[in-house]
PDB file of C-alpha atoms in Angstrom:
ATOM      1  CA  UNK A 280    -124.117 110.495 -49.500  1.00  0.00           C
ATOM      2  CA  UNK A 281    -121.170 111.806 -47.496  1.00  0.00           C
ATOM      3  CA  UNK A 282    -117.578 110.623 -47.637  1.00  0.00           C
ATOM      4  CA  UNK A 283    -118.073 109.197 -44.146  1.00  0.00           C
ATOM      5  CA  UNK A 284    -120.636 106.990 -45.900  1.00  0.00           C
ATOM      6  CA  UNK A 285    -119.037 106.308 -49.152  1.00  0.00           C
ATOM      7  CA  UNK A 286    -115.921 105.583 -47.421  1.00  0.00           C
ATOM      8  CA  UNK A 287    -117.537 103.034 -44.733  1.00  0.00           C
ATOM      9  CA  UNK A 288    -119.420 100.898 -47.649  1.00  0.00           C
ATOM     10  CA  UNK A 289    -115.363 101.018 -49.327  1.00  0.00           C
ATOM     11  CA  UNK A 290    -113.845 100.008 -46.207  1.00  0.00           C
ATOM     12  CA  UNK A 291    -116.687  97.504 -45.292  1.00  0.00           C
ATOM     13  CA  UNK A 292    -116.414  95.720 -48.977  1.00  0.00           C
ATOM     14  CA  UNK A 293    -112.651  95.403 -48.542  1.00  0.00           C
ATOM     15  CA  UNK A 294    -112.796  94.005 -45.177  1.00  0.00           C
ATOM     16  CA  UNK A 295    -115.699  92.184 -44.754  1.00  0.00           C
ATOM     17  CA  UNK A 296    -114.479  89.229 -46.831  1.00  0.00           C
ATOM     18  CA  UNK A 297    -111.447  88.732 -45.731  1.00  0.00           C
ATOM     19  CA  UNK A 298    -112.302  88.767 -41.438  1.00  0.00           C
ATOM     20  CA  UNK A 299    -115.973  87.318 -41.702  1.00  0.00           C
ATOM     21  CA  UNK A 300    -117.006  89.766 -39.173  1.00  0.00           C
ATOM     22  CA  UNK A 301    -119.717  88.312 -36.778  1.00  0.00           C
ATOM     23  CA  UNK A 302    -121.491  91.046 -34.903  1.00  0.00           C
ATOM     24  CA  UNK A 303    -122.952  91.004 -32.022  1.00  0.00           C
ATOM     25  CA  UNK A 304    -124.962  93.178 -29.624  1.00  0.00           C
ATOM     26  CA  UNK A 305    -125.714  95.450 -32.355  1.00  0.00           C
ATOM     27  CA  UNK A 306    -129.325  95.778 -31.113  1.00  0.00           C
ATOM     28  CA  UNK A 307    -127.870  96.921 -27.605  1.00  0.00           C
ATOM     29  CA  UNK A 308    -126.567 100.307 -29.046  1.00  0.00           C
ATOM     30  CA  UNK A 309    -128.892 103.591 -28.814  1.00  0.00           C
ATOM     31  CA  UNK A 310    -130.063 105.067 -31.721  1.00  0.00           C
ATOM     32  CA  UNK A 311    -129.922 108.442 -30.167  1.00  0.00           C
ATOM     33  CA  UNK A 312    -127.946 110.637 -27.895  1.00  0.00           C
ATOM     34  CA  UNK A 313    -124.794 110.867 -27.292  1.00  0.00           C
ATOM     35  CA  UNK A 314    -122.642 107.596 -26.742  1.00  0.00           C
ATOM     36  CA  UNK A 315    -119.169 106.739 -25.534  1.00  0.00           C
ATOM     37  CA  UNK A 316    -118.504 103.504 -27.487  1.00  0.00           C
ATOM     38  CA  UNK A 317    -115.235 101.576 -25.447  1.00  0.00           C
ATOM     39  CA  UNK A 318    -113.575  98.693 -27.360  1.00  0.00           C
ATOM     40  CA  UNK A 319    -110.441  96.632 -26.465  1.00  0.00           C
ATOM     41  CA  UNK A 320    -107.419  97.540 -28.641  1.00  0.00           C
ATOM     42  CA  UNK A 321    -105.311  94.459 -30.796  1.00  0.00           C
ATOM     43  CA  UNK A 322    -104.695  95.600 -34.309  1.00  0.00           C
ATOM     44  CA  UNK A 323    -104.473  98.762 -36.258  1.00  0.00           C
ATOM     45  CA  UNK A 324    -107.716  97.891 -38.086  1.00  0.00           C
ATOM     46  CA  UNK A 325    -109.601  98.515 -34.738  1.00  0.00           C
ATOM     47  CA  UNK A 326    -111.198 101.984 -35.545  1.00  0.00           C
ATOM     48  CA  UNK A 327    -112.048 101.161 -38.695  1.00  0.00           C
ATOM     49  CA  UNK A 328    -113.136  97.932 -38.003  1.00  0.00           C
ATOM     50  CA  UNK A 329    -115.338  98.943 -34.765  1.00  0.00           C
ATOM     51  CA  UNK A 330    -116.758 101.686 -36.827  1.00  0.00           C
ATOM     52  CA  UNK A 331    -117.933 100.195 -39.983  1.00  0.00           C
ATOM     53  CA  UNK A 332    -119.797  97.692 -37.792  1.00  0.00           C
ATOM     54  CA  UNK A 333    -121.567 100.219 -35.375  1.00  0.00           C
ATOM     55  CA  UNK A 334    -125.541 101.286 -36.480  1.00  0.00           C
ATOM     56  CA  UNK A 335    -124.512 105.092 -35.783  1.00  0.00           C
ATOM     57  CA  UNK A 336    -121.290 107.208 -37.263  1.00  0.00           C
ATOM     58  CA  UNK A 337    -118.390 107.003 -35.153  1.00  0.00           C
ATOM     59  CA  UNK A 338    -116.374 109.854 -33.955  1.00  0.00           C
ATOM     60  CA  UNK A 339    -112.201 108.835 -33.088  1.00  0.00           C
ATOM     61  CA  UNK A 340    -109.474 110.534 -31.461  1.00  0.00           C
ATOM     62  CA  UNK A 341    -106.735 109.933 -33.173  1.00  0.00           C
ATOM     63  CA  UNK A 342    -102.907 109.746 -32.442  1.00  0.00           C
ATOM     64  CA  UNK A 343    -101.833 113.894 -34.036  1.00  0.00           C
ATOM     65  CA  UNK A 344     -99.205 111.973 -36.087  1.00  0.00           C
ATOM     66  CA  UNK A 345    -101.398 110.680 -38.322  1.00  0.00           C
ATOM     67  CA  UNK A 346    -102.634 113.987 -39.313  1.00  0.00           C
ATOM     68  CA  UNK A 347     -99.584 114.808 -40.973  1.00  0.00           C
ATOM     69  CA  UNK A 348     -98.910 111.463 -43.043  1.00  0.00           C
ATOM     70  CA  UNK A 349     -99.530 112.377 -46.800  1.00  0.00           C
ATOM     71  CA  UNK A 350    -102.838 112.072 -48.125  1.00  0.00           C
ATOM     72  CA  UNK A 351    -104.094 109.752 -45.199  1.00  0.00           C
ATOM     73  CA  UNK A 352    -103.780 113.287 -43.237  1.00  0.00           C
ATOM     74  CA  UNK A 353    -106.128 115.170 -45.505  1.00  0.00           C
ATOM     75  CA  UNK A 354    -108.910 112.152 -45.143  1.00  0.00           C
ATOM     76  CA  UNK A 355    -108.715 111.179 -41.707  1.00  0.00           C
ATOM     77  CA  UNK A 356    -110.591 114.503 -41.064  1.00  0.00           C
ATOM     78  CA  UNK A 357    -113.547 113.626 -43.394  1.00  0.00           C
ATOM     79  CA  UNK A 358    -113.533 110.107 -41.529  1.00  0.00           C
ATOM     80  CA  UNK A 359    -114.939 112.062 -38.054  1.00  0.00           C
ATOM     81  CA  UNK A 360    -111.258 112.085 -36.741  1.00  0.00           C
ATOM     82  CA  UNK A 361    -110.268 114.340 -34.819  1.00  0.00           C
ATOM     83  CA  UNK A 362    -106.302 114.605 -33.336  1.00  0.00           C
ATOM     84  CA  UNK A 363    -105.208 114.025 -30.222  1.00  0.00           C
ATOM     85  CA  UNK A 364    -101.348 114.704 -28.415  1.00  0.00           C
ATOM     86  CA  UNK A 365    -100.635 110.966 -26.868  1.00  0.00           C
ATOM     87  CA  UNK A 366     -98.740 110.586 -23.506  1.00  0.00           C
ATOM     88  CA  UNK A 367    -100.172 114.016 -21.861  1.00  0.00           C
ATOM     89  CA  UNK A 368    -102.710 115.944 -21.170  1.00  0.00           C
ATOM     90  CA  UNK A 369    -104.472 117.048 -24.381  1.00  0.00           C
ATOM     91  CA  UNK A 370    -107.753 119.737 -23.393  1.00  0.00           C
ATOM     92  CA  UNK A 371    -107.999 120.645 -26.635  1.00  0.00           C
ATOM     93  CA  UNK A 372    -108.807 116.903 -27.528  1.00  0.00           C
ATOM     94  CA  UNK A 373    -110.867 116.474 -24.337  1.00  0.00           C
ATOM     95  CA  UNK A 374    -113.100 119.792 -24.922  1.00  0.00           C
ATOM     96  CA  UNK A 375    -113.689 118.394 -28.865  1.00  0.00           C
ATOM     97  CA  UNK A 376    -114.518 115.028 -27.164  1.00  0.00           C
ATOM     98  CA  UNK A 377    -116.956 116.414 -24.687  1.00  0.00           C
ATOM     99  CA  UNK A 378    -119.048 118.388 -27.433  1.00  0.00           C
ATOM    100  CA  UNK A 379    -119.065 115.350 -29.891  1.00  0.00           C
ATOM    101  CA  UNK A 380    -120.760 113.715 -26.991  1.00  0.00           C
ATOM    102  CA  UNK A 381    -122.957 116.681 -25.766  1.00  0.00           C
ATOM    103  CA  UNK A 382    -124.046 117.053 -29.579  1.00  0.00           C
ATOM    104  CA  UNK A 383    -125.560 113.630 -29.690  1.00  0.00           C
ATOM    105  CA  UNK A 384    -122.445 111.802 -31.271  1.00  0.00           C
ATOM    106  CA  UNK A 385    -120.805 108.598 -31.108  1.00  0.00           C
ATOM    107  CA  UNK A 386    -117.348 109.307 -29.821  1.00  0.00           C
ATOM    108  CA  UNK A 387    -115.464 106.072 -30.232  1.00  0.00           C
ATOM    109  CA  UNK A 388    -112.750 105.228 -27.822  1.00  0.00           C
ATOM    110  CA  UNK A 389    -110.064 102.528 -27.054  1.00  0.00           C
ATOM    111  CA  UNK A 390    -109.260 102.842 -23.007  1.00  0.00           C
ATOM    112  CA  UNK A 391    -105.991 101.379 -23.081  1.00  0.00           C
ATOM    113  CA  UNK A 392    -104.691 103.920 -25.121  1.00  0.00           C
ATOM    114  CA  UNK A 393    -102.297 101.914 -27.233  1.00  0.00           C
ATOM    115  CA  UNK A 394    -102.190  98.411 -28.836  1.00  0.00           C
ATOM    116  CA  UNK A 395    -102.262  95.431 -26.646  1.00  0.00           C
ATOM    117  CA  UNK A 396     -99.064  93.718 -27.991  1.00  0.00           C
ATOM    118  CA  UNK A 397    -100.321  90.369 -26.417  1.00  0.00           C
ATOM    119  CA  UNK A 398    -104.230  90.794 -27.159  1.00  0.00           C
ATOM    120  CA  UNK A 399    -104.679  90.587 -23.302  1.00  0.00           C
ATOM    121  CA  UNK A 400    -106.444  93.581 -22.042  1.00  0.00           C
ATOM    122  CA  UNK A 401    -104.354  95.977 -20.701  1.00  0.00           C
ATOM    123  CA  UNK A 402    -105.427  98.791 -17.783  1.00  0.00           C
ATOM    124  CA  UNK A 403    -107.774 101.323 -18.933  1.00  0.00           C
ATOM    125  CA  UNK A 404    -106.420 105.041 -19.026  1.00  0.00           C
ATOM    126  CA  UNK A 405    -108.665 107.346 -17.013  1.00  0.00           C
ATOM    127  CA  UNK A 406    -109.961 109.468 -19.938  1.00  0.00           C
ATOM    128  CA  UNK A 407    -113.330 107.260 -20.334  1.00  0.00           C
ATOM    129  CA  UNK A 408    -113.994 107.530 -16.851  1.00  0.00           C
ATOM    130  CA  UNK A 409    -113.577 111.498 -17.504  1.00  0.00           C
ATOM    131  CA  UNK A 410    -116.253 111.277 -20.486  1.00  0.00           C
ATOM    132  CA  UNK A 411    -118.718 109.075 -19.183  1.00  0.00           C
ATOM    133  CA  UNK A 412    -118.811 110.974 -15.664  1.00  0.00           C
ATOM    134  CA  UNK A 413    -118.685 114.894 -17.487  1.00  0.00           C
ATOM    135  CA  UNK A 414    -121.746 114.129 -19.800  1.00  0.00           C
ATOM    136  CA  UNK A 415    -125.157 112.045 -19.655  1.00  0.00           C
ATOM    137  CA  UNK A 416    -124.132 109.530 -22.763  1.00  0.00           C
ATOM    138  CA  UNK A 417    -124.566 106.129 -22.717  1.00  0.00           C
ATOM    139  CA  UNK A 418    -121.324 104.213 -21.963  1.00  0.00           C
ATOM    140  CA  UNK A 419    -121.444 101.225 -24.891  1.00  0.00           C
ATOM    141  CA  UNK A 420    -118.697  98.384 -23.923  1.00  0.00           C
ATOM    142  CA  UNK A 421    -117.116  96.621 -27.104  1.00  0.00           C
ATOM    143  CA  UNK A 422    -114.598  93.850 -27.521  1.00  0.00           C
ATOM    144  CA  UNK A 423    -113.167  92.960 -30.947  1.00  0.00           C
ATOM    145  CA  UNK A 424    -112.461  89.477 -30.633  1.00  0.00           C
ATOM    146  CA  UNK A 425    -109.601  87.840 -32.896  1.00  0.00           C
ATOM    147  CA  UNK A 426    -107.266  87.246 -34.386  1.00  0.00           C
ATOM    148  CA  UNK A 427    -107.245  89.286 -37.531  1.00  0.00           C
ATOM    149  CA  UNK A 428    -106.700  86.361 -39.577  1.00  0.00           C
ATOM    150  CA  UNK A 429    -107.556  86.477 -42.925  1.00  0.00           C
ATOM    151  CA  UNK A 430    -110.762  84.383 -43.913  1.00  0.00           C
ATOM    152  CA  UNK A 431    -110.735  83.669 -39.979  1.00  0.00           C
ATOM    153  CA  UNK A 432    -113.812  84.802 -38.310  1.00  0.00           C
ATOM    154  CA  UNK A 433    -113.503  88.381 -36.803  1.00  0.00           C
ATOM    155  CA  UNK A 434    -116.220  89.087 -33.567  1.00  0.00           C
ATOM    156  CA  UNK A 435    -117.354  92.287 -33.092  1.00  0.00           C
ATOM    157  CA  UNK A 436    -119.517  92.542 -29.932  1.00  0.00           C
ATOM    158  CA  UNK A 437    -121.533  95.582 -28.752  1.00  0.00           C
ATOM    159  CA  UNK A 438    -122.519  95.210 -24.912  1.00  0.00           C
ATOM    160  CA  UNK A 439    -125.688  96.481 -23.092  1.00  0.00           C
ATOM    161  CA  UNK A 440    -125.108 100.343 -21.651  1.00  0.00           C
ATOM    162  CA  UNK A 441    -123.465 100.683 -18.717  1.00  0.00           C
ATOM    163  CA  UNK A 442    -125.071 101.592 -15.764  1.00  0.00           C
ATOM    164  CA  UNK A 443    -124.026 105.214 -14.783  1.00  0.00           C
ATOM    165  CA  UNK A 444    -126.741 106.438 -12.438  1.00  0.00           C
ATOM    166  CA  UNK A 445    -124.776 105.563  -9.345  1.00  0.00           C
ATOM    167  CA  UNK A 446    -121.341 106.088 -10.577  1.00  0.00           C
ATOM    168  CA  UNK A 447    -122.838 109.586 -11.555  1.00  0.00           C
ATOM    169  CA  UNK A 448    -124.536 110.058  -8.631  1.00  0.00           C
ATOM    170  CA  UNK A 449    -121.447 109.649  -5.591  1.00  0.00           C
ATOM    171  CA  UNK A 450    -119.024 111.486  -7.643  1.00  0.00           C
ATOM    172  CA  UNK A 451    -117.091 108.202  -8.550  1.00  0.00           C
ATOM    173  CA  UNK A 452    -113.234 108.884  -9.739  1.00  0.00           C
ATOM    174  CA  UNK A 453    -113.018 108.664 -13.607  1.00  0.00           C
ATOM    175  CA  UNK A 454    -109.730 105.864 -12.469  1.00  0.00           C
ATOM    176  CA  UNK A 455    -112.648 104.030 -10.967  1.00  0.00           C
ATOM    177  CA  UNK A 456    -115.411 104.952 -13.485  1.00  0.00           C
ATOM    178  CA  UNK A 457    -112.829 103.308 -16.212  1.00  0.00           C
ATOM    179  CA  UNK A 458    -111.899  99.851 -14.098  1.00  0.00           C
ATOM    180  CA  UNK A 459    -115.507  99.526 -14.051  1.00  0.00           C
ATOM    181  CA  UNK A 460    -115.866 100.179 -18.135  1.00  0.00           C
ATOM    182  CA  UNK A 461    -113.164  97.879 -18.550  1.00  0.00           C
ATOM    183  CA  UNK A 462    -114.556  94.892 -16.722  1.00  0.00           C
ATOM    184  CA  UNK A 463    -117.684  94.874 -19.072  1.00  0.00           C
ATOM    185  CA  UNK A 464    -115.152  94.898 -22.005  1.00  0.00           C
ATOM    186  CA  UNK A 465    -113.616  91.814 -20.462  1.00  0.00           C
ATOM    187  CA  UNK A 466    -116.640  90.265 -19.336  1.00  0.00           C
ATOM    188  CA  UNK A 467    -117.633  90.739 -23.387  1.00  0.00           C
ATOM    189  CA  UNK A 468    -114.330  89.056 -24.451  1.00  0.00           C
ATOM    190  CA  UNK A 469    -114.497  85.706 -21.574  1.00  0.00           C
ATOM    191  CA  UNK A 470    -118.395  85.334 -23.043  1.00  0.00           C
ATOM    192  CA  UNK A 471    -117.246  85.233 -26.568  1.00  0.00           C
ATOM    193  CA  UNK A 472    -114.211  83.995 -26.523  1.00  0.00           C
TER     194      UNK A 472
END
């Protein structure tokens, strides 16, 4: 067993009594090839929450500072983390992102870039419309329904793949690539509200 395994049945225990997840969609994800998996963003549980619940290992980019916070900076590297500089242009991060993706990965990402304060969704940053127009992966839409209320139910909904062949096909902008990524995440949330 790996500590990416061992650590998502620990995680999964712990959580799943407390936020009842309900999932969703699960039978919509691919069980091979490389996917970019694009969830709303409320609470700092989302990664681990989004990934415990997904049929495949999921790989995160996550904010560099955490990298650095004692002991959680030594694991988050066994947890398929990888860092990422927020608020600029980070290649380093996008070339990492790319191969997880080109390998056949999961690569697990939340659009907005940041916590939605309000739990509206917020505008997606163009970075998914760079991944899901630079490789052939499937483009999963997720929303993670709320609140994260304890012994409330949590919803966890995976969405059909998005459609890329078009997108792909005229060149689309990834600005316009992402709008259209986010509107399945919303249309998820207004269906299962």
């Amino acid at each position: 067993m790996t500590f990416y395994s061992f650590a998502k049945s620990v995680v999964y225990g712990v959580l799943k009594p407390i936020y009842r997840f309900e999932v969703i969609g699960r039978e919509h994800f691919p069980k091979e090839g490389g996917v970019l998996l694009c969830s709303n963003h409320i609470h700092n549980f989302d990664p681990p929450v989004v990934g415990i619940n997904a049929p495949r290992p999921v790989h995160f980019m996550a904010k560099e500072e955490l990298f650095s916070v004692p002991i959680l900076g030594k694991l988050v590297p066994h947890l398929n983390a990888f860092p990422v500089k927020r608020g600029m242009s980070d290649r380093e991060a996008l070339r990492k992102g790319l191969a997880v993706l080109k390998e056949g990965h999961v690569l697990g990402l939340f659009p907005e870039g940041t916590r939605s304060q309000t739990g509206e969704l917020k505008k997606g940053l163009a970075g998914a419309g760079f991944f899901a127009l630079r490789t052939e992966a499937a483009i999963v839409p997720c929303a993670i329904i709320g609140p994260y209320k304890a012994f409330k139910k949590l919803k966890v909904v995976y969405g059909k793949p998005i459609n890329m062949e078009s997108l792909r096909e005229r060149k689309a902008s990834a600005e316009e690539t992402t709008e259209i990524i986010m509107g399945e995440i919303r249309r998820l949330i207004d269906e299962h509200r």
